């Protein structure tokens, strides 16, 4: 089975590549990644020499590069490649349009031409917008994205689904909630706060810190994505959530406790413009149709994740300092 994973040098993509090589002996994985600031080859250093793995540097916005990566065909494409950070989308929205919308459209077109059997679009619960205190997003909830990031992801979802409707392309879309776990770029809440706490730096809590996210361990997401990729119904959307709603302040305090630091490190800062208040997913579709449910309990997954960052201080220190960018040059001989 030939699998093209885009964005495999990022957080979820690198966990997914490891998952495939570990769990699927028949999988031959090509990781196609542009190596933006979020792409880190060190995330996959341990599988670099794996006989069923190869890395190709390229952008999903570059049709010729995508065609070259698909030259020998592929059974499935998993499209993780994206600009993924909401805060960055407030300052450079155009990049989000280029990568998340035009990049997805370019990749999909190339995949259809290359007769790829299935296209899996990795999307997000943020496309649904924000919830009040009650209710859950189902797959039929109308999309109402709030940020340039989520608007671009929503546009990509619609584009991919239109290819199914109009051209009969075999596509599936996953919409997951907030992931956490090893190798997450320390701009996102959990790795930023864990690494700041370890360095005795302030933890910047936006607004009142009472926003709610539904936390999902990245291993649970990888398992769900692969299940949707292999067993999901063509043309369908699948929510993937952790059934684990937590206020940001609760997560922040749990991190401080796990790291062994006091709450004096909490620093309330200005709120994120357009900040979504609450996300919560109804995951009964994937539970009933595909028999998936989250396994990792947050009360165990969070301390385990904190331990991982404690034990991999060098990894995140190199990311925070920018030193991880040297890896490409050292191993592939060309500058970034
Ligand atoms: P990330 O920012 O850690 O990684 C993104 C990866 O994509 C990087 O390796 C980067 O180099 C690569 N990339 C960016 N632009 C590219 C391009 N033009 N061509 C090829 N590669 C490119 O992201 P993540 O957190 O791992 O998220 C992966 C996917 O999952 C994204 O599509 C995101 O929208 C979605 N998602 C993330 C979460 C989450 O909690 N992190 C939740 C739901 C959905
Ligand atoms: O819901 C899925 C989405 O989760 C994904 O689609 C995105 O790619 C991913 O980045 C994530 O988006 P969020 O905006 O929810 O994640 P982030 O880690 O940036 O923020 C989580 C919450 O914490 C959010 O309410 C904002 C808040 N926050 C975040 C940071 C970085 C803070 O209070 N302070 C911070 O410094």
Coordinates of N, CA and C in Angstrom, one line a residue, residues 2-6 70 74-79 107 111 116-121:
X2 N 0.7 2.1 -1.0 CA 1.5 3.3 -1.1 C 0.8 4.5 -0.6
X3 N 1.4 5.2 0.4 CA 0.6 6.2 1.1 C 1.4 7.5 1.0
X4 N 0.8 8.6 0.5 CA 1.4 9.9 0.6 C 0.8 10.7 1.7
X5 N 1.7 11.1 2.6 CA 1.3 11.9 3.8 C 1.9 13.3 3.5
X6 N 1.1 14.3 3.5 CA 1.6 15.7 3.4 C 1.6 16.3 4.8
X70 N 3.9 12.1 -6.9 CA 2.9 11.1 -7.2 C 3.2 10.3 -8.4
X74 N -0.1 6.4 -5.9 CA -0.3 6.3 -4.5 C -1.8 5.7 -4.3
X75 N -1.9 4.9 -3.3 CA -3.3 4.4 -3.0 C -4.1 5.4 -2.2
X76 N -3.4 6.1 -1.3 CA -4.1 7.0 -0.4 C -3.3 8.3 -0.2
X77 N -3.9 9.4 -0.2 CA -3.2 10.7 0.2 C -3.9 11.1 1.5
X78 N -3.1 11.4 2.5 CA -3.6 12.0 3.8 C -3.0 13.4 3.8
X79 N -3.9 14.4 3.7 CA -3.4 15.8 3.6 C -3.4 16.5 5.0
X107 N -3.3 19.9 -4.6 CA -3.0 18.5 -4.3 C -4.1 17.6 -4.7
X111 N -4.0 14.6 -7.3 CA -4.3 13.2 -6.8 C -5.3 12.5 -7.7
X116 N -5.2 8.4 -7.7 CA -5.1 8.0 -6.3 C -6.5 7.5 -5.8
X117 N -6.5 6.4 -5.1 CA -7.9 5.8 -4.8 C -8.7 6.6 -3.8
X118 N -8.0 7.2 -2.8 CA -8.7 7.9 -1.8 C -7.9 9.1 -1.3
X119 N -8.7 10.2 -1.1 CA -8.1 11.5 -0.6 C -8.6 11.8 0.8
X120 N -7.8 11.8 1.8 CA -8.2 12.1 3.2 C -7.8 13.5 3.6
X121 N -8.8 14.3 3.8 CA -8.6 15.7 4.1 C -8.6 15.9 5.7

